[in-house]
Coordinates of C-alpha atoms and ligand atoms in Angstrom, one line a residue:
M9 CA -14.5 -16.5 -5.3
S10 CA -16.3 -17.7 -2.3
K11 CA -19.7 -16.3 -1.4
S12 CA -18.4 -15.0 2.0
F13 CA -16.0 -12.7 0.1
L14 CA -18.8 -11.1 -1.9
T15 CA -21.1 -10.8 1.1
D16 CA -18.3 -9.1 3.0
L17 CA -17.3 -6.8 0.2
E18 CA -20.9 -5.9 -0.6
S19 CA -21.1 -4.3 2.9
S20 CA -19.8 -0.9 3.4
S21 CA -17.9 -2.0 6.5
K22 CA -14.5 -0.5 7.1
N23 CA -13.0 -4.0 6.6
A24 CA -14.6 -4.3 3.2
L25 CA -13.5 -0.8 2.1
N26 CA -9.9 -1.6 3.2
K27 CA -9.9 -4.8 1.2
K28 CA -11.1 -3.1 -1.9
A29 CA -8.4 -0.5 -1.4
I30 CA -5.8 -3.3 -1.3
I31 CA -7.2 -4.7 -4.5
N32 CA -7.0 -1.3 -6.1
T33 CA -3.4 -0.9 -4.9
F34 CA -2.5 -4.1 -6.7
I35 CA -4.3 -3.0 -9.8
D36 CA -2.3 0.3 -9.8
Q37 CA 1.1 -1.0 -8.8
G38 CA 1.2 -4.7 -9.4
D39 CA 2.5 -7.2 -6.9
L40 CA 3.9 -5.8 -3.6
P41 CA 5.4 -7.0 -0.3
I42 CA 3.3 -6.4 2.9
A43 CA 5.5 -3.5 4.1
E44 CA 5.0 -1.6 0.9
I45 CA 1.2 -2.1 0.9
A46 CA 1.2 -0.9 4.5
K47 CA 3.2 2.2 3.6
E48 CA 1.0 2.9 0.5
M49 CA -2.2 2.6 2.5
D50 CA -0.8 4.3 5.6
M51 CA -1.9 1.3 7.8
S52 CA 0.0 -1.0 10.2
V53 CA 1.7 -4.2 9.0
P54 CA -0.4 -6.4 11.3
T55 CA -3.6 -4.9 10.0
I56 CA -2.5 -5.4 6.3
T57 CA -1.4 -9.0 7.2
K58 CA -4.8 -9.8 8.6
L59 CA -6.7 -8.3 5.6
L60 CA -4.4 -10.0 3.1
G61 CA -5.0 -13.3 5.0
E62 CA -8.8 -12.8 4.5
L63 CA -8.3 -11.9 0.8
Q64 CA -6.2 -15.0 0.3
D65 CA -8.8 -17.3 2.1
E66 CA -11.5 -15.7 -0.2
G67 CA -9.5 -16.4 -3.3
F68 CA -8.8 -12.9 -4.5
V69 CA -5.1 -12.6 -3.5
V70 CA -2.2 -15.0 -3.8
D71 CA 1.3 -15.1 -2.4
S72 CA 3.4 -14.7 -5.6
G73 CA 6.7 -15.8 -4.0
K74 CA 9.8 -14.2 -2.6
Q75 CA 11.0 -10.8 -3.9
E76 CA 14.5 -10.8 -5.4
T77 CA 16.8 -8.6 -3.2
N78 CA 20.5 -8.1 -2.8
G79 CA 21.0 -10.3 0.2
G80 CA 19.2 -10.2 3.5
R81 CA 15.7 -11.5 4.2
R82 CA 13.6 -11.8 1.1
P83 CA 10.0 -10.6 1.8
S84 CA 7.0 -12.4 0.3
V85 CA 5.2 -10.6 -2.5
Y86 CA 1.4 -10.6 -2.8
G87 CA -0.8 -9.9 -5.8
L88 CA -4.1 -10.4 -7.4
N89 CA -5.1 -14.0 -8.1
P90 CA -5.5 -14.0 -11.9
E91 CA -8.1 -16.8 -11.8
A92 CA -10.3 -15.2 -9.1
C93 CA -12.7 -13.9 -11.8
Y94 CA -12.9 -12.8 -15.4
F95 CA -14.2 -9.9 -17.5
V96 CA -15.5 -9.5 -21.0
G97 CA -15.1 -6.3 -23.0
V98 CA -17.2 -5.6 -26.1
D99 CA -16.2 -2.8 -28.5
I100 CA -19.0 -2.1 -31.0
R101 CA -18.1 -0.4 -34.4
R102 CA -20.4 0.3 -37.3
F103 CA -19.7 -2.9 -39.2
R104 CA -17.8 -5.1 -36.7
V105 CA -17.3 -5.9 -33.1
N106 CA -14.1 -6.7 -31.1
V107 CA -14.5 -8.9 -28.0
A108 CA -11.9 -9.8 -25.3
L109 CA -11.7 -11.8 -22.1
T110 CA -9.3 -10.6 -19.3
N111 CA -8.5 -12.2 -16.0
F112 CA -8.6 -10.4 -12.6
K113 CA -5.1 -9.2 -13.1
G114 CA -6.1 -7.5 -16.4
E115 CA -4.2 -10.0 -18.6
V116 CA -5.8 -10.8 -21.9
I117 CA -6.9 -14.4 -22.1
K118 CA -8.7 -14.3 -25.5
V119 CA -9.5 -11.7 -28.0
K120 CA -11.6 -11.9 -31.2
H121 CA -11.3 -9.1 -33.7
D122 CA -13.6 -8.0 -36.5
I123 CA -16.6 -10.1 -35.9
P124 CA -19.1 -9.0 -38.6
F125 CA -21.9 -6.9 -37.2
L126 CA -24.2 -4.1 -38.4
L127 CA -24.8 -1.4 -35.9
E128 CA -28.4 -0.2 -36.4
N129 CA -30.9 1.1 -34.0
T130 CA -33.1 -1.9 -34.4
P131 CA -34.1 -4.9 -32.2
A132 CA -32.5 -7.2 -34.9
S133 CA -29.1 -5.4 -34.4
L134 CA -29.4 -5.8 -30.6
D135 CA -30.3 -9.5 -31.1
Q136 CA -27.2 -10.0 -33.3
L137 CA -25.0 -8.3 -30.6
C138 CA -26.4 -10.7 -27.9
V139 CA -25.7 -13.7 -30.1
I140 CA -22.1 -12.5 -30.7
I141 CA -21.5 -12.1 -26.9
Q142 CA -23.2 -15.4 -26.0
T143 CA -21.1 -17.3 -28.7
F144 CA -17.9 -15.7 -27.4
I145 CA -18.7 -16.6 -23.7
S146 CA -19.7 -20.2 -24.6
K147 CA -16.4 -20.6 -26.5
V148 CA -14.2 -19.4 -23.6
G149 CA -15.4 -22.4 -21.6
L150 CA -15.6 -20.7 -18.2
P151 CA -18.5 -21.1 -15.7
K152 CA -20.8 -18.1 -16.1
E153 CA -20.5 -17.1 -12.5
K154 CA -16.8 -16.6 -13.0
I155 CA -17.6 -13.7 -15.4
K156 CA -18.3 -10.8 -13.1
N157 CA -19.0 -8.1 -15.7
V158 CA -19.5 -7.8 -19.5
A159 CA -18.7 -4.1 -20.4
I160 CA -20.0 -2.8 -23.7
N161 CA -18.8 0.3 -25.6
I162 CA -21.2 2.0 -27.9
S163 CA -21.2 5.4 -29.5
G164 CA -23.5 8.3 -28.6
R165 CA -25.2 9.3 -25.4
V166 CA -24.8 6.7 -22.7
N167 CA -25.6 6.9 -19.0
S168 CA -23.3 4.2 -17.6
E169 CA -24.9 4.5 -14.1
S170 CA -28.4 3.7 -15.3
G171 CA -27.3 1.5 -18.1
Y172 CA -29.3 3.5 -20.8
S173 CA -27.9 4.1 -24.2
Y174 CA -30.0 6.9 -25.7
S175 CA -28.5 6.8 -29.3
F176 CA -29.0 3.1 -29.9
F177 CA -31.4 0.4 -28.6
Y178 CA -33.6 2.8 -26.7
F179 CA -36.9 1.1 -27.6
D180 CA -38.6 1.2 -24.3
E181 CA -38.0 1.9 -20.6
T182 CA -35.7 -1.1 -20.0
P183 CA -32.0 0.0 -20.0
M184 CA -29.8 -1.5 -22.7
S185 CA -27.6 -3.1 -20.0
Q186 CA -30.6 -4.9 -18.4
K187 CA -31.9 -6.2 -21.8
I188 CA -28.6 -7.8 -22.6
E189 CA -28.1 -9.1 -19.1
E190 CA -31.4 -10.9 -19.3
R191 CA -30.3 -12.6 -22.5
I192 CA -26.7 -13.6 -21.6
G193 CA -27.1 -14.3 -17.9
C194 CA -24.0 -12.2 -16.8
P195 CA -23.9 -8.7 -15.2
V196 CA -23.6 -6.1 -18.0
S197 CA -22.5 -2.5 -18.0
V198 CA -22.5 0.0 -20.9
D199 CA -20.4 3.0 -21.6
N200 CA -19.6 5.5 -24.3
D201 CA -17.0 4.2 -26.7
S202 CA -14.6 7.2 -26.6
R203 CA -14.7 7.2 -22.8
A204 CA -13.8 3.5 -22.7
M205 CA -10.9 4.2 -25.1
A206 CA -9.6 6.9 -22.9
Y207 CA -9.7 4.5 -19.9
G208 CA -8.0 1.7 -22.0
E209 CA -5.1 4.1 -22.9
Y210 CA -4.9 5.3 -19.3
M211 CA -4.8 1.9 -17.7
C212 CA -2.7 0.1 -20.3
A213 CA -0.4 2.5 -22.2
T214 CA 0.5 5.6 -20.1
N215 CA 3.4 6.4 -17.7
G216 CA 1.7 8.0 -14.8
E217 CA 0.0 10.8 -16.7
K218 CA -3.1 11.8 -14.8
N219 CA -4.7 14.3 -17.2
L220 CA -5.4 12.8 -20.6
L221 CA -7.7 13.7 -23.5
F222 CA -8.5 10.8 -25.9
V223 CA -9.9 12.0 -29.3
N224 CA -11.7 9.2 -31.1
V225 CA -11.7 10.0 -34.8
S226 CA -13.8 7.2 -36.4
W227 CA -16.9 7.4 -38.6
G228 CA -18.0 9.9 -35.9
L229 CA -16.0 12.0 -33.5
G230 CA -15.8 11.6 -29.8
L231 CA -13.8 12.6 -26.7
G232 CA -12.9 10.8 -23.5
M233 CA -11.3 12.6 -20.6
I234 CA -9.2 11.4 -17.7
L235 CA -8.9 14.3 -15.2
N236 CA -6.8 13.9 -12.1
G237 CA -6.7 10.1 -12.7
Q238 CA -10.4 9.7 -12.9
L239 CA -12.7 9.2 -15.9
Y240 CA -14.8 12.3 -16.3
Y241 CA -18.5 11.6 -16.8
G242 CA -20.3 14.9 -16.2
R243 CA -23.7 15.2 -14.5
S244 CA -25.5 12.5 -16.5
G245 CA -22.7 10.8 -18.3
F246 CA -22.9 12.9 -21.5
S247 CA -19.5 14.6 -21.2
G248 CA -17.2 14.5 -24.2
E249 CA -19.6 15.5 -27.0
F250 CA -16.7 17.2 -28.9
G251 CA -18.2 16.1 -32.2
H252 CA -21.2 18.3 -31.7
F253 CA -19.3 21.6 -31.1
H254 CA -20.7 24.1 -33.5
A255 CA -17.7 24.5 -35.8
A256 CA -18.8 25.4 -39.3
D257 CA -21.4 27.4 -41.3
N258 CA -21.6 24.5 -43.8
E259 CA -25.3 23.9 -43.8
V260 CA -24.5 20.2 -43.3
L261 CA -27.2 18.5 -41.2
C262 CA -25.6 16.4 -38.4
H263 CA -27.3 13.2 -37.2
C264 CA -27.9 15.0 -33.9
G265 CA -30.3 17.3 -35.7
K266 CA -28.2 20.4 -35.6
K267 CA -26.1 22.0 -38.4
G268 CA -22.4 22.6 -38.7
C269 CA -21.2 20.3 -35.9
L270 CA -17.5 19.6 -35.9
E271 CA -18.2 16.0 -36.8
T272 CA -19.6 17.1 -40.1
E273 CA -16.1 18.5 -41.0
A274 CA -13.7 16.3 -39.0
S275 CA -14.6 12.6 -39.1
G276 CA -14.8 9.5 -41.3
Q277 CA -18.2 10.5 -42.5
A278 CA -17.0 14.0 -43.3
I279 CA -14.3 12.5 -45.5
Y280 CA -16.9 10.4 -47.1
R281 CA -19.2 13.4 -47.9
M282 CA -16.3 15.4 -49.2
I283 CA -15.0 12.6 -51.4
K284 CA -18.5 12.1 -52.7
E285 CA -18.7 15.8 -53.7
K286 CA -15.3 15.6 -55.4
I287 CA -16.2 12.5 -57.4
E288 CA -19.4 14.1 -58.5
N289 CA -17.4 17.1 -59.6
G290 CA -15.1 14.9 -61.7
S291 CA -12.2 14.2 -59.3
T292 CA -10.6 10.8 -59.6
T293 CA -9.8 8.4 -56.7
S294 CA -9.3 4.7 -56.1
L295 CA -12.4 4.8 -54.0
E296 CA -14.7 5.5 -57.0
A297 CA -15.7 1.9 -57.6
K298 CA -16.6 1.4 -53.9
Y299 CA -18.4 4.7 -53.9
K300 CA -20.6 3.6 -56.9
Q301 CA -21.5 0.4 -54.9
N302 CA -22.3 2.6 -51.9
T303 CA -19.9 0.5 -49.7
V304 CA -17.2 2.9 -48.7
T305 CA -16.0 2.2 -45.1
M306 CA -13.5 3.8 -42.7
E307 CA -11.1 0.9 -43.5
D308 CA -11.4 1.7 -47.3
I309 CA -10.6 5.4 -46.6
V310 CA -7.6 4.3 -44.5
A311 CA -6.4 1.9 -47.2
A312 CA -6.7 4.5 -50.0
T313 CA -4.7 7.0 -47.9
L314 CA -1.9 4.5 -47.2
H315 CA -1.8 3.6 -50.9
D316 CA -1.1 7.2 -51.9
D317 CA -4.6 8.1 -53.1
V318 CA -4.1 11.8 -53.4
L319 CA -7.7 12.8 -52.9
A320 CA -7.9 10.6 -49.8
I321 CA -4.7 12.2 -48.5
E322 CA -6.0 15.7 -49.1
M323 CA -9.2 14.9 -47.2
V324 CA -7.4 13.4 -44.3
E325 CA -5.1 16.5 -44.1
Y326 CA -8.2 18.8 -44.1
V327 CA -9.8 16.8 -41.3
A328 CA -6.5 16.8 -39.4
S329 CA -6.1 20.6 -39.5
T330 CA -9.7 21.2 -38.7
L331 CA -9.5 18.8 -35.8
G332 CA -6.2 20.3 -34.6
K333 CA -7.6 23.7 -34.5
H334 CA -10.4 22.6 -32.1
I335 CA -8.1 20.3 -30.1
A336 CA -6.0 23.5 -29.6
G337 CA -9.0 24.9 -27.8
L338 CA -9.3 21.9 -25.6
I339 CA -5.6 22.1 -24.7
N340 CA -6.1 25.8 -23.7
I341 CA -9.0 24.7 -21.5
F342 CA -7.7 21.5 -19.9
N343 CA -3.9 21.9 -20.0
P344 CA -3.5 18.1 -20.3
E345 CA -0.3 16.1 -20.1
L346 CA -1.3 13.9 -23.0
V347 CA -3.6 14.2 -26.0
V348 CA -4.1 10.7 -27.6
I349 CA -5.5 10.3 -31.1
G350 CA -7.3 7.0 -31.7
G351 CA -10.2 5.5 -33.6
G352 CA -10.4 4.2 -37.1
L353 CA -9.0 7.2 -38.9
S354 CA -5.9 7.2 -36.7
M355 CA -4.8 4.1 -38.6
V356 CA -3.4 6.4 -41.3
G357 CA -0.7 7.5 -38.8
D358 CA 1.4 10.5 -39.7
Y359 CA -1.0 11.5 -42.5
L360 CA -3.3 12.5 -39.7
L361 CA -0.9 13.2 -36.8
L362 CA 1.5 15.7 -38.5
P363 CA -1.0 18.2 -39.9
L364 CA -2.9 17.9 -36.6
R365 CA 0.1 18.8 -34.6
A366 CA 0.9 21.7 -36.9
A367 CA -2.7 23.1 -36.4
I368 CA -2.4 22.6 -32.6
R369 CA 0.9 24.6 -32.6
K370 CA -0.7 27.3 -34.7
Y371 CA -3.9 27.7 -32.7
S372 CA -3.1 26.9 -29.0
L373 CA -1.3 29.1 -26.5
N374 CA 2.4 28.3 -26.7
L375 CA 3.0 28.1 -23.0
V376 CA 0.0 25.8 -22.5
N377 CA 0.7 23.5 -25.4
K378 CA 4.4 23.1 -24.4
D379 CA 3.1 20.9 -21.5
T380 CA 1.2 18.6 -23.8
V381 CA 2.4 15.5 -25.7
V382 CA 0.2 14.7 -28.7
R383 CA 0.5 11.2 -30.0
L384 CA -1.4 8.3 -31.5
T385 CA -2.8 5.5 -29.3
K386 CA -0.3 2.9 -28.4
L387 CA -3.0 0.2 -28.4
G388 CA -4.1 0.6 -32.0
D389 CA -7.5 -1.0 -32.8
D390 CA -7.5 -2.8 -29.3
V391 CA -7.8 0.4 -27.3
G392 CA -11.6 0.2 -27.2
V393 CA -11.8 -3.5 -26.2
M394 CA -9.1 -3.1 -23.6
G395 CA -10.9 -0.1 -22.2
A396 CA -14.1 -2.2 -21.9
C397 CA -12.3 -5.0 -20.1
M398 CA -10.6 -2.5 -17.7
L399 CA -14.0 -0.7 -17.1
A400 CA -15.7 -4.1 -16.5
R401 CA -13.3 -4.8 -13.6
S402 CA -13.5 -1.3 -12.2
K403 CA -17.3 -1.3 -12.3
M404 CA -17.4 -4.7 -10.6
L405 CA -15.2 -3.3 -7.8
N406 CA -17.2 -0.1 -7.5
H407 CA -20.6 -1.8 -7.4
I408 CA -20.1 -4.7 -5.1
Ligands
ZN610 ZN1 -24.1 17.1 -34.2

């Protein structure tokens, strides 16, 4: 990417806005001939030809060859130059991190799963995260200036505009994004993990659905919303706090400080608490040994369920029906085309999905829920890291 390109796009000139619109058209629709771009943007062919010429000179767009047609003149097709710039996505979990590198086209160049990490609200944990990102970037072997954004997903309250994460790494008045940026030397953005997952599913695994709810059932419980094709943030970026719906009179103190939040009944940690109570009351389970060592993880709960551990299956079913009941409420409010279930617990598949669907049918308005497909994420464990990479690109384009 040449400097002149950035200088031009940084301005709010009409020319710059039109070029960004062309880039976004390629992101949405892939490679296109000039006539179709002109039609899509409602602009003349000569104007699009001029803008495309500038984008080519600046290195962002390439001529991808002639389009296959049934005879007649074959038009040239244009698209994003995959090597124009790159993005890093970082998906933080409780005990591990997934990191990926994508090119300007959004193609995955490198992905590293399950890098050991301990998410704690401490400077040491933040330091460990910076080392993981620095190591990944140094191994991809690209000049740093080619990496235009490193987007990080973290659970809890995040204001992606200001770069503050309020639930983790809020030690002083410096935003989390700035702290990491100073360490790694690349632009950094942060976002809530469930929101990034919703964006990953929307960008990489949907068929034109514009209204989507992504329910992230992991150790905690979160919600990301795509409404009318846009990520919904709310006033300060705190939208989607589904886990802190008051849902039970259970006297269980939530980590948010309140009692009876939905997360205390429908999440990985809820399953852990219930299994603990059952073990203490004499129930048997394959998780008992791990429980005694105090090392039960989400992955252990998933493995126990998939290996027919009856107690784990019962707890997953309980969580599924509790969750389904409250998702039914969301369906009544939002009338979405798609409800996607993801996060660590979704790895149990039908053990979660079938009772959840049954509860949704039971508790939502029939006419409303007929519009909605409820399914598991198609991206599995990669949904978060893909969302981060897609958000990195989107934020770069929005902020230059
Ligand atoms: Zn809570």
